[in-house]
């Protein structure tokens, strides 16, 4: 784990944070292999591949690639890593058309509910680069267990950032939330880009009723759920 991240008890599974260009990928130990949550931008492909290997995950040991949603910066290396490791790609069906067509506006509102002026201005100068479109190997649903892949964890459908956003909640309370929340501005909050605010607030309210020890966001450092206001 990165320095400064909340400690993971020895009894819990190992989580390797792979952070490149302000985007987090998470390599989670799963039985005798690993599950990768999100894949980063294609521009950082070499760095991410090297970090995965350095964490002790050679080809054929990666059991599953889970995409929390279909954004370019989270799904950008899915095809490459599937070919390299032979792992299947899993995501929610509501975001599948976005990676199949490479259209990031697909299914999104013309004017998102939350998109602060600062980020709106920056976004004008950040355009997605080339992207390998693909069809997911597995469409996961809310409540689906990942035990088949050696990971004691449950998929949670957490719409708000996108219609097909999901989180992964392990049996020991680690939540990988994608872009529902982040800590980029210091204090954890709902992510700066929220397409559907009522859906995001409902997703957050649902999480507050669950046993969650640490939240691992798509952007920023891990935090405790009770820090989110």
PDB file of C-alpha atoms in Angstrom:
ATOM      1  CA  UNK A   1       0.000   0.000   0.000  1.00  0.00           C
ATOM      2  CA  UNK A   2       1.088   3.627  -0.477  1.00  0.00           C
ATOM      3  CA  UNK A   3       2.543   5.507   2.464  1.00  0.00           C
ATOM      4  CA  UNK A   4      -0.134   7.428   4.293  1.00  0.00           C
ATOM      5  CA  UNK A   5      -2.924   5.023   3.420  1.00  0.00           C
ATOM      6  CA  UNK A   6      -4.963   3.588   6.343  1.00  0.00           C
ATOM      7  CA  UNK A   7      -3.293   0.410   7.629  1.00  0.00           C
ATOM      8  CA  UNK A   8      -4.764  -2.936   6.690  1.00  0.00           C
ATOM      9  CA  UNK A   9      -4.787  -5.411   9.574  1.00  0.00           C
ATOM     10  CA  UNK A  10      -2.633  -8.492   9.146  1.00  0.00           C
ATOM     11  CA  UNK A  11      -5.745 -10.668   9.154  1.00  0.00           C
ATOM     12  CA  UNK A  12      -7.123  -8.818   6.149  1.00  0.00           C
ATOM     13  CA  UNK A  13      -6.228  -9.437   2.524  1.00  0.00           C
ATOM     14  CA  UNK A  14      -3.454  -7.475   0.877  1.00  0.00           C
ATOM     15  CA  UNK A  15      -4.416  -4.484  -1.242  1.00  0.00           C
ATOM     16  CA  UNK A  16      -1.863  -2.930  -3.585  1.00  0.00           C
ATOM     17  CA  UNK A  17      -2.710   0.618  -4.628  1.00  0.00           C
ATOM     18  CA  UNK A  18      -1.523   1.318  -8.170  1.00  0.00           C
ATOM     19  CA  UNK A  19      -1.789   5.084  -8.613  1.00  0.00           C
ATOM     20  CA  UNK A  20      -0.901   6.620 -11.987  1.00  0.00           C
ATOM     21  CA  UNK A  21      -1.849  10.105 -13.217  1.00  0.00           C
ATOM     22  CA  UNK A  22      -4.254  10.644 -10.282  1.00  0.00           C
ATOM     23  CA  UNK A  23      -6.189   7.450 -11.096  1.00  0.00           C
ATOM     24  CA  UNK A  24      -6.238   4.479  -8.717  1.00  0.00           C
ATOM     25  CA  UNK A  25      -6.245   0.814  -9.650  1.00  0.00           C
ATOM     26  CA  UNK A  26      -6.364  -1.803  -6.918  1.00  0.00           C
ATOM     27  CA  UNK A  27      -4.747  -5.224  -7.014  1.00  0.00           C
ATOM     28  CA  UNK A  28      -6.447  -7.371  -4.386  1.00  0.00           C
ATOM     29  CA  UNK A  29      -5.090 -10.742  -3.275  1.00  0.00           C
ATOM     30  CA  UNK A  30      -7.729 -13.406  -3.964  1.00  0.00           C
ATOM     31  CA  UNK A  31      -6.877 -16.921  -2.846  1.00  0.00           C
ATOM     32  CA  UNK A  32      -3.890 -18.063  -4.880  1.00  0.00           C
ATOM     33  CA  UNK A  33      -4.270 -15.200  -7.336  1.00  0.00           C
ATOM     34  CA  UNK A  34      -5.455 -11.623  -7.670  1.00  0.00           C
ATOM     35  CA  UNK A  35      -8.411  -9.515  -8.728  1.00  0.00           C
ATOM     36  CA  UNK A  36      -7.715  -6.145 -10.354  1.00  0.00           C
ATOM     37  CA  UNK A  37     -10.199  -3.331  -9.791  1.00  0.00           C
ATOM     38  CA  UNK A  38      -9.989  -0.747 -12.606  1.00  0.00           C
ATOM     39  CA  UNK A  39      -7.174  -0.427 -15.135  1.00  0.00           C
ATOM     40  CA  UNK A  40      -6.139   3.225 -15.547  1.00  0.00           C
ATOM     41  CA  UNK A  41      -5.394   5.264 -18.666  1.00  0.00           C
ATOM     42  CA  UNK A  42      -3.723   3.806 -21.769  1.00  0.00           C
ATOM     43  CA  UNK A  43      -1.073   6.525 -21.511  1.00  0.00           C
ATOM     44  CA  UNK A  44       0.143   4.892 -18.300  1.00  0.00           C
ATOM     45  CA  UNK A  45      -0.047   1.326 -19.588  1.00  0.00           C
ATOM     46  CA  UNK A  46       3.621   0.455 -19.142  1.00  0.00           C
ATOM     47  CA  UNK A  47       3.810   1.824 -15.610  1.00  0.00           C
ATOM     48  CA  UNK A  48       0.638   0.021 -14.546  1.00  0.00           C
ATOM     49  CA  UNK A  49       1.751  -3.288 -16.077  1.00  0.00           C
ATOM     50  CA  UNK A  50       5.107  -3.007 -14.295  1.00  0.00           C
ATOM     51  CA  UNK A  51       3.418  -2.246 -10.962  1.00  0.00           C
ATOM     52  CA  UNK A  52       1.142  -5.268 -11.309  1.00  0.00           C
ATOM     53  CA  UNK A  53       4.135  -7.518 -12.006  1.00  0.00           C
ATOM     54  CA  UNK A  54       6.129  -6.003  -9.119  1.00  0.00           C
ATOM     55  CA  UNK A  55       3.245  -6.792  -6.761  1.00  0.00           C
ATOM     56  CA  UNK A  56       3.729 -10.485  -7.505  1.00  0.00           C
ATOM     57  CA  UNK A  57       1.053 -10.938 -10.158  1.00  0.00           C
ATOM     58  CA  UNK A  58       2.537 -12.485 -13.307  1.00  0.00           C
ATOM     59  CA  UNK A  59       0.373 -13.454 -16.304  1.00  0.00           C
ATOM     60  CA  UNK A  60      -2.140 -16.250 -15.612  1.00  0.00           C
ATOM     61  CA  UNK A  61      -2.338 -15.338 -11.895  1.00  0.00           C
ATOM     62  CA  UNK A  62      -4.789 -12.486 -12.418  1.00  0.00           C
ATOM     63  CA  UNK A  63      -8.240 -14.072 -12.078  1.00  0.00           C
ATOM     64  CA  UNK A  64     -10.564 -11.175 -12.887  1.00  0.00           C
ATOM     65  CA  UNK A  65     -10.583  -7.533 -13.965  1.00  0.00           C
ATOM     66  CA  UNK A  66     -13.462  -5.587 -12.413  1.00  0.00           C
ATOM     67  CA  UNK A  67     -14.351  -2.192 -13.884  1.00  0.00           C
ATOM     68  CA  UNK A  68     -16.246   0.040 -11.487  1.00  0.00           C
ATOM     69  CA  UNK A  69     -17.592   1.968 -14.497  1.00  0.00           C
ATOM     70  CA  UNK A  70     -16.893   2.604 -18.150  1.00  0.00           C
ATOM     71  CA  UNK A  71     -14.911   5.848 -18.070  1.00  0.00           C
ATOM     72  CA  UNK A  72     -11.763   6.037 -20.163  1.00  0.00           C
ATOM     73  CA  UNK A  73      -9.469   6.506 -17.159  1.00  0.00           C
ATOM     74  CA  UNK A  74     -10.787   3.353 -15.463  1.00  0.00           C
ATOM     75  CA  UNK A  75     -11.350   1.064 -18.449  1.00  0.00           C
ATOM     76  CA  UNK A  76      -8.483   2.248 -20.646  1.00  0.00           C
ATOM     77  CA  UNK A  77      -6.213  -0.780 -20.217  1.00  0.00           C
ATOM     78  CA  UNK A  78      -8.837  -3.492 -19.899  1.00  0.00           C
ATOM     79  CA  UNK A  79      -8.249  -5.007 -23.345  1.00  0.00           C
ATOM     80  CA  UNK A  80      -4.469  -4.901 -22.968  1.00  0.00           C
ATOM     81  CA  UNK A  81      -4.500  -6.532 -19.536  1.00  0.00           C
ATOM     82  CA  UNK A  82      -7.052  -9.148 -20.593  1.00  0.00           C
ATOM     83  CA  UNK A  83      -4.741 -10.185 -23.442  1.00  0.00           C
ATOM     84  CA  UNK A  84      -1.642 -10.125 -21.223  1.00  0.00           C
ATOM     85  CA  UNK A  85      -3.094 -12.044 -18.268  1.00  0.00           C
ATOM     86  CA  UNK A  86      -5.925 -14.065 -19.768  1.00  0.00           C
ATOM     87  CA  UNK A  87      -8.324 -12.615 -17.190  1.00  0.00           C
ATOM     88  CA  UNK A  88     -11.987 -11.919 -17.872  1.00  0.00           C
ATOM     89  CA  UNK A  89     -13.401  -8.390 -17.703  1.00  0.00           C
ATOM     90  CA  UNK A  90     -16.453  -7.796 -15.523  1.00  0.00           C
ATOM     91  CA  UNK A  91     -18.634  -4.690 -15.237  1.00  0.00           C
ATOM     92  CA  UNK A  92     -22.285  -3.654 -14.918  1.00  0.00           C
ATOM     93  CA  UNK A  93     -24.452  -3.991 -18.020  1.00  0.00           C
ATOM     94  CA  UNK A  94     -25.583  -0.343 -17.813  1.00  0.00           C
ATOM     95  CA  UNK A  95     -22.069   0.880 -18.569  1.00  0.00           C
ATOM     96  CA  UNK A  96     -21.187  -1.840 -21.086  1.00  0.00           C
ATOM     97  CA  UNK A  97     -22.382   0.174 -24.142  1.00  0.00           C
ATOM     98  CA  UNK A  98     -19.932   2.940 -23.223  1.00  0.00           C
ATOM     99  CA  UNK A  99     -16.884   0.671 -23.608  1.00  0.00           C
ATOM    100  CA  UNK A 100     -18.355  -1.182 -26.560  1.00  0.00           C
ATOM    101  CA  UNK A 101     -18.724   2.090 -28.473  1.00  0.00           C
ATOM    102  CA  UNK A 102     -16.008   4.170 -26.823  1.00  0.00           C
ATOM    103  CA  UNK A 103     -18.555   6.937 -26.256  1.00  0.00           C
ATOM    104  CA  UNK A 104     -18.147   8.517 -22.798  1.00  0.00           C
ATOM    105  CA  UNK A 105     -21.282  10.651 -23.173  1.00  0.00           C
ATOM    106  CA  UNK A 106     -23.497   7.629 -23.827  1.00  0.00           C
ATOM    107  CA  UNK A 107     -26.316   7.428 -21.281  1.00  0.00           C
ATOM    108  CA  UNK A 108     -25.219  10.658 -19.599  1.00  0.00           C
ATOM    109  CA  UNK A 109     -27.219  13.857 -19.136  1.00  0.00           C
ATOM    110  CA  UNK A 110     -26.365  16.843 -21.354  1.00  0.00           C
ATOM    111  CA  UNK A 111     -25.821  18.767 -18.098  1.00  0.00           C
ATOM    112  CA  UNK A 112     -24.679  16.622 -15.157  1.00  0.00           C
ATOM    113  CA  UNK A 113     -26.105  17.362 -11.715  1.00  0.00           C
ATOM    114  CA  UNK A 114     -22.659  18.078 -10.258  1.00  0.00           C
ATOM    115  CA  UNK A 115     -19.745  19.396 -12.281  1.00  0.00           C
ATOM    116  CA  UNK A 116     -17.988  22.338 -10.553  1.00  0.00           C
ATOM    117  CA  UNK A 117     -16.715  25.204 -12.681  1.00  0.00           C
ATOM    118  CA  UNK A 118     -13.081  24.427 -11.860  1.00  0.00           C
ATOM    119  CA  UNK A 119     -13.323  20.871 -13.181  1.00  0.00           C
ATOM    120  CA  UNK A 120     -15.475  21.949 -16.113  1.00  0.00           C
ATOM    121  CA  UNK A 121     -12.727  24.355 -17.160  1.00  0.00           C
ATOM    122  CA  UNK A 122      -9.972  21.761 -16.757  1.00  0.00           C
ATOM    123  CA  UNK A 123     -12.017  19.151 -18.655  1.00  0.00           C
ATOM    124  CA  UNK A 124     -11.929  21.332 -21.768  1.00  0.00           C
ATOM    125  CA  UNK A 125      -8.215  20.648 -22.042  1.00  0.00           C
ATOM    126  CA  UNK A 126      -8.331  16.935 -21.149  1.00  0.00           C
ATOM    127  CA  UNK A 127      -9.560  14.731 -23.953  1.00  0.00           C
ATOM    128  CA  UNK A 128      -9.560  10.913 -23.927  1.00  0.00           C
ATOM    129  CA  UNK A 129      -6.907   9.407 -26.152  1.00  0.00           C
ATOM    130  CA  UNK A 130      -7.153   6.250 -28.283  1.00  0.00           C
ATOM    131  CA  UNK A 131      -9.187   3.520 -26.629  1.00  0.00           C
ATOM    132  CA  UNK A 132      -9.579  -0.182 -27.425  1.00  0.00           C
ATOM    133  CA  UNK A 133     -13.309  -0.818 -27.472  1.00  0.00           C
ATOM    134  CA  UNK A 134     -14.473  -4.193 -26.164  1.00  0.00           C
ATOM    135  CA  UNK A 135     -17.375  -6.273 -24.936  1.00  0.00           C
ATOM    136  CA  UNK A 136     -17.211  -7.303 -21.263  1.00  0.00           C
ATOM    137  CA  UNK A 137     -16.829 -11.022 -20.634  1.00  0.00           C
ATOM    138  CA  UNK A 138     -19.092 -10.881 -17.600  1.00  0.00           C
ATOM    139  CA  UNK A 139     -21.877  -8.474 -16.651  1.00  0.00           C
ATOM    140  CA  UNK A 140     -22.181  -8.424 -12.865  1.00  0.00           C
ATOM    141  CA  UNK A 141     -25.295  -7.451 -10.928  1.00  0.00           C
ATOM    142  CA  UNK A 142     -26.016  -5.986  -7.521  1.00  0.00           C
ATOM    143  CA  UNK A 143     -25.419  -8.567  -4.803  1.00  0.00           C
ATOM    144  CA  UNK A 144     -23.287 -10.846  -6.962  1.00  0.00           C
ATOM    145  CA  UNK A 145     -20.562 -12.681  -5.038  1.00  0.00           C
ATOM    146  CA  UNK A 146     -16.979 -12.928  -6.313  1.00  0.00           C
ATOM    147  CA  UNK A 147     -16.068 -16.069  -4.367  1.00  0.00           C
ATOM    148  CA  UNK A 148     -15.753 -17.972  -7.654  1.00  0.00           C
ATOM    149  CA  UNK A 149     -12.674 -15.859  -8.319  1.00  0.00           C
ATOM    150  CA  UNK A 150     -11.188 -16.417  -4.868  1.00  0.00           C
ATOM    151  CA  UNK A 151     -12.359 -13.089  -3.457  1.00  0.00           C
ATOM    152  CA  UNK A 152     -14.801 -12.967  -0.539  1.00  0.00           C
ATOM    153  CA  UNK A 153     -16.575  -9.867  -1.776  1.00  0.00           C
ATOM    154  CA  UNK A 154     -19.916  -8.623  -3.069  1.00  0.00           C
ATOM    155  CA  UNK A 155     -20.719  -6.366  -6.016  1.00  0.00           C
ATOM    156  CA  UNK A 156     -22.825  -3.320  -5.172  1.00  0.00           C
ATOM    157  CA  UNK A 157     -24.648  -1.324  -7.834  1.00  0.00           C
ATOM    158  CA  UNK A 158     -23.887   2.310  -6.904  1.00  0.00           C
ATOM    159  CA  UNK A 159     -25.352   4.586  -9.596  1.00  0.00           C
ATOM    160  CA  UNK A 160     -24.792   8.318  -9.496  1.00  0.00           C
ATOM    161  CA  UNK A 161     -21.484   8.995 -11.222  1.00  0.00           C
ATOM    162  CA  UNK A 162     -22.763   6.834 -14.086  1.00  0.00           C
ATOM    163  CA  UNK A 163     -25.809   4.591 -14.444  1.00  0.00           C
ATOM    164  CA  UNK A 164     -23.683   1.453 -14.354  1.00  0.00           C
ATOM    165  CA  UNK A 165     -21.259   2.355 -11.573  1.00  0.00           C
ATOM    166  CA  UNK A 166     -20.500  -0.429  -9.106  1.00  0.00           C
ATOM    167  CA  UNK A 167     -18.492  -0.924  -5.956  1.00  0.00           C
ATOM    168  CA  UNK A 168     -16.829  -4.016  -4.528  1.00  0.00           C
ATOM    169  CA  UNK A 169     -17.280  -4.652  -0.795  1.00  0.00           C
ATOM    170  CA  UNK A 170     -15.080  -7.324   0.757  1.00  0.00           C
ATOM    171  CA  UNK A 171     -16.088  -9.494   3.697  1.00  0.00           C
ATOM    172  CA  UNK A 172     -13.608  -7.558   5.851  1.00  0.00           C
ATOM    173  CA  UNK A 173     -15.202  -4.201   5.065  1.00  0.00           C
ATOM    174  CA  UNK A 174     -12.994  -2.785   2.329  1.00  0.00           C
ATOM    175  CA  UNK A 175     -15.063  -0.848  -0.204  1.00  0.00           C
ATOM    176  CA  UNK A 176     -13.710  -0.067  -3.661  1.00  0.00           C
ATOM    177  CA  UNK A 177     -16.157   2.649  -4.693  1.00  0.00           C
ATOM    178  CA  UNK A 178     -14.993   3.746  -8.135  1.00  0.00           C
ATOM    179  CA  UNK A 179     -16.012   7.360  -8.738  1.00  0.00           C
ATOM    180  CA  UNK A 180     -18.984   7.576  -6.403  1.00  0.00           C
ATOM    181  CA  UNK A 181     -16.711   9.308  -3.851  1.00  0.00           C
ATOM    182  CA  UNK A 182     -13.212  10.759  -3.828  1.00  0.00           C
ATOM    183  CA  UNK A 183     -10.788  12.631  -1.584  1.00  0.00           C
ATOM    184  CA  UNK A 184      -9.097  14.793  -4.207  1.00  0.00           C
ATOM    185  CA  UNK A 185      -9.878  18.044  -2.385  1.00  0.00           C
ATOM    186  CA  UNK A 186      -8.818  16.758   1.026  1.00  0.00           C
ATOM    187  CA  UNK A 187     -12.097  16.015   2.774  1.00  0.00           C
ATOM    188  CA  UNK A 188     -13.841  12.949   1.307  1.00  0.00           C
ATOM    189  CA  UNK A 189     -17.108  13.680  -0.506  1.00  0.00           C
ATOM    190  CA  UNK A 190     -19.250  12.594  -3.419  1.00  0.00           C
ATOM    191  CA  UNK A 191     -17.096  12.762  -6.541  1.00  0.00           C
ATOM    192  CA  UNK A 192     -16.742  16.079  -8.370  1.00  0.00           C
ATOM    193  CA  UNK A 193     -18.605  14.707 -11.416  1.00  0.00           C
ATOM    194  CA  UNK A 194     -22.031  13.322 -10.553  1.00  0.00           C
ATOM    195  CA  UNK A 195     -24.435  12.682 -13.403  1.00  0.00           C
ATOM    196  CA  UNK A 196     -27.438  11.885 -11.191  1.00  0.00           C
ATOM    197  CA  UNK A 197     -27.320  13.450  -7.728  1.00  0.00           C
ATOM    198  CA  UNK A 198     -30.442  11.766  -6.267  1.00  0.00           C
ATOM    199  CA  UNK A 199     -29.048   8.378  -7.342  1.00  0.00           C
ATOM    200  CA  UNK A 200     -25.632   9.209  -5.869  1.00  0.00           C
ATOM    201  CA  UNK A 201     -27.168  10.302  -2.568  1.00  0.00           C
ATOM    202  CA  UNK A 202     -29.233   7.112  -2.434  1.00  0.00           C
ATOM    203  CA  UNK A 203     -26.090   5.054  -3.090  1.00  0.00           C
ATOM    204  CA  UNK A 204     -24.258   6.842  -0.282  1.00  0.00           C
ATOM    205  CA  UNK A 205     -27.204   6.383   2.102  1.00  0.00           C
ATOM    206  CA  UNK A 206     -27.221   2.672   1.316  1.00  0.00           C
ATOM    207  CA  UNK A 207     -23.518   2.396   2.130  1.00  0.00           C
ATOM    208  CA  UNK A 208     -23.994   4.007   5.529  1.00  0.00           C
ATOM    209  CA  UNK A 209     -26.064   0.995   6.577  1.00  0.00           C
ATOM    210  CA  UNK A 210     -23.266  -1.440   5.727  1.00  0.00           C
ATOM    211  CA  UNK A 211     -20.188  -2.525   7.667  1.00  0.00           C
ATOM    212  CA  UNK A 212     -17.404  -0.627   5.892  1.00  0.00           C
ATOM    213  CA  UNK A 213     -13.924  -0.228   7.381  1.00  0.00           C
ATOM    214  CA  UNK A 214     -12.034   1.626   4.631  1.00  0.00           C
ATOM    215  CA  UNK A 215     -13.128   3.249   1.369  1.00  0.00           C
ATOM    216  CA  UNK A 216     -10.754   2.978  -1.587  1.00  0.00           C
ATOM    217  CA  UNK A 217     -11.759   5.623  -4.166  1.00  0.00           C
ATOM    218  CA  UNK A 218     -10.968   5.927  -7.850  1.00  0.00           C
ATOM    219  CA  UNK A 219      -9.184   9.213  -7.136  1.00  0.00           C
ATOM    220  CA  UNK A 220      -7.412  10.329  -3.964  1.00  0.00           C
ATOM    221  CA  UNK A 221      -6.362   8.562  -0.783  1.00  0.00           C
ATOM    222  CA  UNK A 222      -8.375   5.921   1.117  1.00  0.00           C
ATOM    223  CA  UNK A 223     -10.625   7.184   3.897  1.00  0.00           C
ATOM    224  CA  UNK A 224     -13.293   6.170   6.399  1.00  0.00           C
ATOM    225  CA  UNK A 225     -16.910   6.356   5.301  1.00  0.00           C
ATOM    226  CA  UNK A 226     -17.872   8.430   8.341  1.00  0.00           C
ATOM    227  CA  UNK A 227     -15.584  11.191   7.024  1.00  0.00           C
ATOM    228  CA  UNK A 228     -17.919  11.775   4.070  1.00  0.00           C
ATOM    229  CA  UNK A 229     -20.328  14.662   4.624  1.00  0.00           C
TER     230      UNK A 229
END
